[in-house]
Short mmCIF file of C-alpha atoms in Angstrom, two decimals:
data_model
loop_
_atom_site.label_atom_id
_atom_site.label_comp_id
_atom_site.label_asym_id
_atom_site.label_seq_id
_atom_site.Cartn_x
_atom_site.Cartn_y
_atom_site.Cartn_z
CA MET A 80 37.85 -3.50 30.73
CA GLY A 81 40.24 -4.75 33.39
CA PHE A 82 42.59 -7.71 33.42
CA VAL A 83 44.27 -9.23 36.46
CA LEU A 84 47.61 -10.99 36.46
CA SER A 85 48.01 -14.04 38.61
CA PRO A 86 49.59 -13.16 41.97
CA SER A 87 53.37 -13.20 41.90
CA THR A 88 56.09 -12.68 44.45
CA LEU A 89 59.24 -10.62 44.46
CA VAL A 90 61.38 -13.76 44.31
CA ARG A 91 59.82 -14.77 41.00
CA PRO A 92 59.95 -11.65 38.79
CA ALA A 93 60.47 -13.67 35.62
CA HIS A 94 57.18 -15.47 36.24
CA ALA A 95 55.36 -12.16 36.71
CA LEU A 96 56.82 -10.76 33.51
CA SER A 97 55.87 -13.81 31.47
CA LEU A 98 52.29 -13.46 32.68
CA LEU A 99 52.33 -9.78 31.84
CA LEU A 100 53.62 -10.54 28.35
CA VAL A 101 50.83 -13.04 27.73
CA LEU A 102 48.30 -10.55 29.07
CA SER A 103 49.53 -7.69 26.89
CA LEU A 104 49.30 -9.90 23.81
CA THR A 105 45.74 -10.75 24.76
CA LEU A 106 44.92 -7.07 25.04
CA ALA A 107 46.04 -6.43 21.46
CA GLY A 108 42.77 -7.80 20.14
CA CYS A 109 40.61 -6.03 22.70
CA ARG A 110 38.28 -3.33 21.44
CA ASP A 111 38.84 -1.17 24.55
CA LYS A 112 41.05 1.72 23.47
CA ALA A 113 42.60 2.07 26.93
CA PRO A 114 42.61 -1.30 28.75
CA VAL A 115 43.83 -1.55 32.34
CA MET A 116 46.54 -4.09 33.12
CA LEU A 117 47.01 -5.12 36.73
CA SER A 118 50.14 -6.76 38.12
CA ARG A 119 50.31 -7.89 41.73
CA PHE A 120 52.99 -8.89 44.23
CA THR A 121 53.62 -8.83 47.98
CA ALA A 122 55.94 -6.39 49.76
CA PHE A 123 56.08 -4.78 53.21
CA GLU A 124 53.65 -7.46 54.41
CA THR A 125 50.86 -6.27 52.14
CA GLN A 126 49.54 -6.75 48.64
CA VAL A 127 50.82 -4.28 46.06
CA ASP A 128 48.71 -3.64 42.96
CA VAL A 129 50.11 -1.85 39.92
CA SER A 130 47.51 -0.72 37.37
CA LEU A 131 48.74 0.54 33.99
CA VAL A 132 46.57 2.19 31.36
CA ALA A 133 47.19 2.53 27.60
CA VAL A 134 50.77 1.24 27.58
CA THR A 135 52.59 -0.82 25.00
CA ARG A 136 53.65 -4.38 25.64
CA GLU A 137 57.25 -3.27 26.10
CA GLN A 138 56.30 -0.51 28.53
CA ALA A 139 54.15 -2.88 30.58
CA GLU A 140 56.92 -5.46 30.78
CA ARG A 141 59.56 -2.93 31.84
CA ALA A 142 57.22 -1.17 34.26
CA ALA A 143 56.19 -4.35 36.07
CA ALA A 144 59.83 -5.37 36.51
CA LEU A 145 60.94 -1.94 37.66
CA VAL A 146 58.21 -1.48 40.27
CA ALA A 147 58.78 -4.97 41.68
CA GLN A 148 62.53 -4.31 41.85
CA ASP A 149 61.98 -0.96 43.59
CA PHE A 150 59.86 -2.54 46.30
CA ALA A 151 62.19 -5.53 46.71
CA TYR A 152 65.24 -3.30 47.09
CA LEU A 153 63.59 -1.02 49.64
CA GLU A 154 62.02 -3.86 51.62
CA ARG A 155 65.45 -5.47 51.92
CA ASP A 156 66.87 -2.29 53.47
CA TRP A 157 63.87 -1.10 55.49
CA ALA A 158 62.12 -4.19 56.87
CA SER A 159 62.33 -4.14 60.68
CA ASP A 160 63.24 -7.82 60.83
CA GLY A 161 65.67 -7.63 57.92
CA GLU A 162 69.43 -8.05 58.24
CA ALA A 163 70.15 -4.47 57.17
CA MET A 164 67.83 -2.83 59.70
CA GLU A 165 68.90 -5.15 62.51
CA ARG A 166 72.49 -4.05 61.90
CA VAL A 167 71.50 -0.37 61.80
CA ASN A 168 69.61 -0.58 65.10
CA ARG A 169 72.38 -2.54 66.81
CA LEU A 170 75.01 0.03 65.85
CA LEU A 171 72.78 2.98 66.74
CA ALA A 172 72.34 1.56 70.24
CA GLN A 173 76.12 1.13 70.59
CA GLY A 174 76.73 4.80 69.83
CA GLU A 175 79.58 4.24 67.37
CA PRO A 176 79.61 5.91 63.92
CA PHE A 177 78.84 3.62 61.00
CA VAL A 178 77.82 3.76 57.34
CA PRO A 179 74.21 2.63 56.75
CA PRO A 180 72.65 1.69 53.40
CA PRO A 181 72.09 4.88 51.37
CA SER A 182 68.32 4.38 51.39
CA VAL A 183 68.32 4.23 55.20
CA LEU A 184 70.40 7.39 55.46
CA ARG A 185 67.85 9.19 53.30
CA LEU A 186 64.96 8.06 55.49
CA VAL A 187 66.77 9.07 58.66
CA ARG A 188 67.07 12.60 57.28
CA LEU A 189 63.42 12.57 56.31
CA GLY A 190 62.41 11.10 59.67
CA GLN A 191 64.17 13.89 61.53
CA THR A 192 62.28 16.48 59.49
CA LEU A 193 58.93 14.72 59.96
CA GLU A 194 59.42 14.48 63.72
CA VAL A 195 59.96 18.24 63.96
CA GLU A 196 57.11 19.13 61.61
CA SER A 197 54.66 16.79 63.38
CA GLU A 198 55.74 17.99 66.84
CA GLY A 199 56.97 14.51 67.70
CA LEU A 200 53.81 12.64 66.71
CA VAL A 201 55.58 10.90 63.81
CA ASN A 202 58.60 9.33 65.49
CA LEU A 203 60.51 6.65 63.57
CA SER A 204 62.78 5.85 66.53
CA ILE A 205 60.22 4.06 68.75
CA GLY A 206 60.92 0.59 67.37
CA ARG A 207 61.35 -0.84 70.88
CA LEU A 208 57.83 0.25 71.76
CA VAL A 209 56.48 -1.28 68.55
CA ARG A 210 58.16 -4.59 69.39
CA LEU A 211 57.00 -4.43 73.00
CA TRP A 212 53.41 -4.32 71.77
CA GLY A 213 54.10 -7.06 69.23
CA PHE A 214 53.10 -4.93 66.27
CA ASP A 215 56.27 -5.90 64.41
CA ALA A 216 55.10 -9.51 64.14
CA ALA A 217 53.37 -10.96 61.10
CA THR A 218 50.28 -11.67 63.20
CA THR A 219 48.84 -10.09 66.31
CA ALA A 220 46.64 -13.06 67.20
CA GLY A 221 46.69 -13.88 70.90
CA ARG A 222 48.49 -10.68 71.88
CA ARG A 223 47.92 -8.92 75.19
CA PRO A 224 48.89 -5.38 76.22
CA PRO A 225 52.35 -5.13 77.82
CA GLU A 226 52.82 -4.15 81.45
CA ARG A 227 52.44 -0.45 82.18
CA GLU A 228 55.87 -0.33 83.85
CA ARG A 229 57.61 -1.53 80.69
CA ILE A 230 55.74 1.01 78.56
CA SER A 231 56.56 3.82 80.98
CA ALA A 232 60.25 2.88 81.01
CA LEU A 233 60.53 3.11 77.23
CA VAL A 234 58.63 6.41 77.11
CA ALA A 235 60.87 7.81 79.85
CA ALA A 236 63.94 6.85 77.79
CA ALA A 237 62.68 9.43 75.25
CA PRO A 238 63.92 7.94 71.96
CA SER A 239 64.02 10.62 69.27
CA MET A 240 65.34 11.00 65.74
CA SER A 241 67.20 14.05 67.03
CA ALA A 242 69.48 11.65 68.92
CA ILE A 243 70.94 10.50 65.60
CA THR A 244 73.88 12.51 64.30
CA ILE A 245 74.51 12.54 60.55
CA GLU A 246 78.06 13.28 59.45
CA GLY A 247 78.59 12.80 55.74
CA LEU A 248 77.61 9.21 55.01
CA THR A 249 77.74 8.05 58.64
CA LEU A 250 75.22 7.81 61.45
CA ARG A 251 75.79 7.80 65.20
CA GLY A 252 73.20 7.30 67.89
CA SER A 253 73.38 8.95 71.30
CA ASN A 254 70.46 7.19 73.01
CA PRO A 255 70.60 3.41 73.65
CA ALA A 256 66.79 3.32 73.48
CA LEU A 257 66.90 4.27 69.79
CA SER A 258 65.46 1.68 67.43
CA LEU A 259 64.30 2.63 63.98
CA ASP A 260 60.90 1.49 62.71
CA LEU A 261 60.37 2.90 59.23
CA THR A 262 56.91 1.37 58.80
CA PRO A 263 54.98 4.69 58.97
CA ILE A 264 56.56 5.99 55.75
CA ALA A 265 58.17 2.95 54.09
CA ARG A 266 55.30 2.07 51.78
CA GLY A 267 54.68 5.71 50.89
CA GLN A 268 58.33 6.18 49.97
CA ALA A 269 58.33 3.02 47.86
CA ILE A 270 55.20 4.20 46.02
CA ASP A 271 56.70 7.64 45.34
CA LEU A 272 59.91 6.12 43.99
CA ALA A 273 58.01 3.72 41.75
CA ILE A 274 55.79 6.53 40.44
CA ARG A 275 58.88 8.55 39.47
CA HIS A 276 60.31 5.55 37.65
CA LEU A 277 57.04 4.99 35.76
CA LYS A 278 57.19 8.60 34.60
CA ASP A 279 60.74 8.03 33.37
CA LEU A 280 59.45 5.11 31.31
CA GLY A 281 56.85 7.32 29.67
CA VAL A 282 53.89 5.90 31.59
CA ARG A 283 51.30 8.64 32.02
CA ASN A 284 48.33 6.79 33.51
CA ALA A 285 48.89 4.40 36.41
CA LEU A 286 47.94 3.55 39.96
CA ILE A 287 50.17 1.90 42.59
CA GLN A 288 48.45 0.77 45.78
CA ALA A 289 50.07 -0.86 48.81
CA GLY A 290 47.54 -1.50 51.54
CA ASP A 291 45.85 1.76 52.50
CA GLU A 292 48.37 3.92 50.62
CA LEU A 293 48.45 4.71 46.92
CA GLY A 294 49.84 6.99 44.28
CA ALA A 295 48.06 7.88 41.03
CA LEU A 296 49.17 9.16 37.64
CA GLY A 297 46.81 10.67 35.10
CA GLU A 298 43.47 8.97 34.56
CA ARG A 299 41.82 5.61 34.09
CA SER A 300 40.58 5.50 30.49
CA GLY A 301 39.47 9.13 30.52
CA GLN A 302 37.90 8.90 33.96
CA PRO A 303 39.33 9.68 37.40
CA TRP A 304 40.71 6.86 39.50
CA ARG A 305 37.86 6.06 41.91
CA ILE A 306 39.38 5.01 45.22
CA PRO A 307 37.28 3.38 47.97
CA VAL A 308 37.85 4.81 51.44
CA LEU A 309 36.98 2.14 54.00
CA ARG A 310 35.23 2.61 57.29
CA PRO A 311 37.55 2.43 60.34
CA SER A 312 36.70 -1.24 60.90
CA GLY A 313 37.72 -2.06 57.33
CA SER A 314 34.45 -3.94 56.82
CA ALA A 315 32.68 -1.59 54.40
CA VAL A 316 33.22 1.37 52.07
CA LEU A 317 32.63 4.78 53.62
CA ALA A 318 33.22 6.94 50.55
CA ILE A 319 34.78 7.14 47.11
CA ALA A 320 37.64 9.56 46.45
CA PRO A 321 38.09 10.44 42.76
CA LEU A 322 41.75 11.06 41.90
CA ARG A 323 42.89 12.68 38.69
CA GLY A 324 46.40 13.77 37.83
CA ASP A 325 49.42 13.20 40.05
CA GLU A 326 47.92 12.64 43.50
CA ALA A 327 48.32 10.30 46.44
CA LEU A 328 46.04 9.12 49.20
CA ALA A 329 46.74 7.40 52.51
CA THR A 330 44.52 6.14 55.30
CA VAL A 331 45.62 5.32 58.84
CA ALA A 332 42.96 3.28 60.60
CA GLU A 333 42.45 1.11 63.64
CA HIS A 334 41.80 -1.97 61.48
CA ASP A 335 45.23 -2.03 59.81
CA ARG A 336 47.08 -3.95 62.57
CA SER A 337 45.34 -4.59 65.86
CA PHE A 338 44.27 -7.08 68.48
CA THR A 339 41.43 -7.32 70.98
CA ASP A 340 41.92 -8.14 74.65
CA ARG A 341 39.06 -8.33 77.13
CA GLY A 342 36.76 -6.59 74.72
CA ARG A 343 39.06 -3.66 74.01
CA LEU A 344 40.72 -2.96 70.66
CA TYR A 345 44.44 -2.12 70.62
CA HIS A 346 45.77 -0.80 67.30
CA ALA A 347 49.31 -0.20 66.07
CA VAL A 348 49.18 3.60 65.79
CA LEU A 349 51.17 4.34 68.93
CA ASP A 350 51.31 7.78 70.52
CA PRO A 351 55.03 8.40 71.22
CA ARG A 352 54.05 10.60 74.19
CA THR A 353 52.25 7.81 76.04
CA GLY A 354 53.60 4.64 74.47
CA ARG A 355 50.04 3.43 73.98
CA PRO A 356 47.65 3.30 71.00
CA ALA A 357 46.42 6.80 70.22
CA ASP A 358 42.82 7.43 71.20
CA GLY A 359 40.18 9.84 69.97
CA ALA A 360 40.33 8.92 66.26
CA ARG A 361 39.42 5.71 64.47
CA SER A 362 40.72 6.61 61.03
CA VAL A 363 42.25 9.49 59.11
CA THR A 364 42.49 9.82 55.33
CA VAL A 365 44.72 12.42 53.68
CA LEU A 366 44.93 13.32 50.01
CA SER A 367 48.21 14.96 48.99
CA ALA A 368 50.69 15.39 46.17
CA ASP A 369 52.83 12.41 47.24
CA ALA A 370 52.27 9.21 49.21
CA THR A 371 54.97 9.88 51.80
CA HIS A 372 53.45 13.18 52.88
CA ALA A 373 49.94 11.69 52.85
CA ALA A 374 51.00 8.74 55.03
CA ALA A 375 52.99 10.81 57.52
CA ALA A 376 50.29 13.47 57.78
CA ALA A 377 47.53 10.89 58.25
CA ARG A 378 49.45 9.30 61.11
CA ALA A 379 50.18 12.65 62.76
CA LEU A 380 46.52 13.73 62.55
CA PHE A 381 45.38 10.35 63.89
CA VAL A 382 47.63 10.71 66.94
CA ALA A 383 46.62 14.35 67.40
CA GLY A 384 42.97 13.26 67.54
CA PRO A 385 39.79 15.36 67.15
CA THR A 386 40.89 18.03 69.62
CA ASP A 387 44.11 19.06 67.87
CA TRP A 388 44.00 17.76 64.32
CA ARG A 389 42.88 21.03 62.75
CA ARG A 390 45.85 22.94 64.15
CA LEU A 391 48.30 20.23 63.09
CA ALA A 392 46.71 19.96 59.64
CA GLY A 393 47.40 23.66 59.15
CA ARG A 394 50.97 23.25 60.34
CA LEU A 395 51.55 20.32 57.96
CA GLY A 396 49.89 22.06 55.00
CA VAL A 397 47.11 19.47 54.76
CA ARG A 398 44.11 20.79 52.83
CA GLN A 399 42.27 17.56 52.10
CA ALA A 400 41.61 15.28 55.07
CA LEU A 401 38.89 13.16 56.64
CA LEU A 402 38.88 12.15 60.32
CA VAL A 403 36.48 9.63 61.86
CA ASP A 404 36.39 10.10 65.63
CA ALA A 405 35.86 7.53 68.39
CA GLU A 406 32.08 7.96 68.15
CA GLY A 407 32.10 7.43 64.40
CA ARG A 408 31.48 11.09 63.53
CA LEU A 409 32.97 12.41 60.30
CA HIS A 410 35.12 15.56 60.30
CA VAL A 411 36.12 16.76 56.82
CA THR A 412 38.07 19.73 55.52
CA PRO A 413 36.25 21.85 52.89
CA ALA A 414 38.62 20.80 50.10
CA MET A 415 38.13 17.11 50.93
CA ALA A 416 34.35 17.54 51.20
CA GLU A 417 34.33 18.73 47.58
CA ARG A 418 36.06 15.51 46.48
CA LEU A 419 34.49 12.78 48.60
CA GLU A 420 31.43 10.86 47.44
CA LEU A 421 29.84 9.36 50.57
CA VAL A 422 28.19 5.98 50.13
CA ASP A 423 25.50 7.11 52.56
CA ALA A 424 24.63 10.61 51.37
CA ASP A 425 22.62 11.24 54.53
CA GLU A 426 25.53 10.55 56.86
CA PRO A 427 26.15 13.63 59.03
CA VAL A 428 29.42 15.42 58.31
CA THR A 429 31.13 18.26 60.14
CA ILE A 430 33.12 20.45 57.77
CA VAL A 431 36.07 22.11 59.48
CA GLU A 432 38.79 24.34 58.07
CA PRO A 433 42.39 23.61 59.12
CA GLU A 434 43.88 26.23 61.42
CA TRP A 435 46.43 27.89 59.19
CA PRO A 436 49.44 29.49 60.89
CA ALA A 437 49.43 33.26 60.95
CA PRO A 438 51.74 34.78 58.32
CA VAL A 439 55.17 35.79 59.48
CA ALA A 440 56.31 39.35 58.81
CA GLN A 441 59.74 40.16 57.41
CA ASP A 442 60.99 40.93 60.90
CA GLY A 443 60.05 37.40 61.98
CA ARG A 444 57.06 38.46 64.04
CA ARG A 445 53.51 37.22 63.67
CA PRO A 446 50.76 39.85 63.50
#
């Protein structure tokens, strides 16, 4: 039995909580031993759903408030068009040391690590390229591709997270082309933080979903959380991924933010090496222990494309992944194949093992 709260916004938390209170009282007379309560709000330009199972009225009330506050706090600091991030990017471009919000400092550290691990395919410093394409705007309607010369100039400027120096609590940029865009991992980080806070409250069964990223706790009334994985176009369900226990899933797909010009689709997953939308893949889904890793890995594998995704999956420690290539063919790792339930059981699937790095001997050499 599921119940849905009326949509609420982050600026009206009291309204959301009052609805949750009424809902939890309604559930008291329900014969379902483990009802599912759903609260909903908007953050990071997407709908966020929080499903709670077998919680008390007090737990549900506190949990709904805490998750909404987490997302509101992080969106304030991380939104590309927000006052905090505009200040950070202005000061990074000036090259003078400054103290950023603590949450931004943490993501800069993480972004530097992700850029190295992904071999530059996850680069949080290409905000100027994102804005050039118009993918920072609320809508992409009527967009056209930018001039090649402007793309080439930004790529040649080589923005990189390595051009940010961290000294204590301060940041200093050394490349004027630097401009942070935390979108690739912002929602995943917010989900992971909210999941940790739910655990602290004693919640053991929950699901938090923001767009194509989600984090799960425990089960749904004794059954796994059954998560639809959409086709790259976003128009239909490709498969169901059962999640049980503490797991997260993220999908990067061409439908998420895109526009069409002269019959060609341009999506927002930019390849930092070319400054253009990555080609070769139409969607990538990764199942991992946390939403941040799933989101970052899915983006890296999408940019790597069908020719290099297996090697990069091994490097990133990804065991469960699905890639749909430009021709619509499905490539699935063995561990993911065991989990996925395809809607069309006759759909051809290529099962491919990630290319795991060779073990390193004690002397630092590979056999």
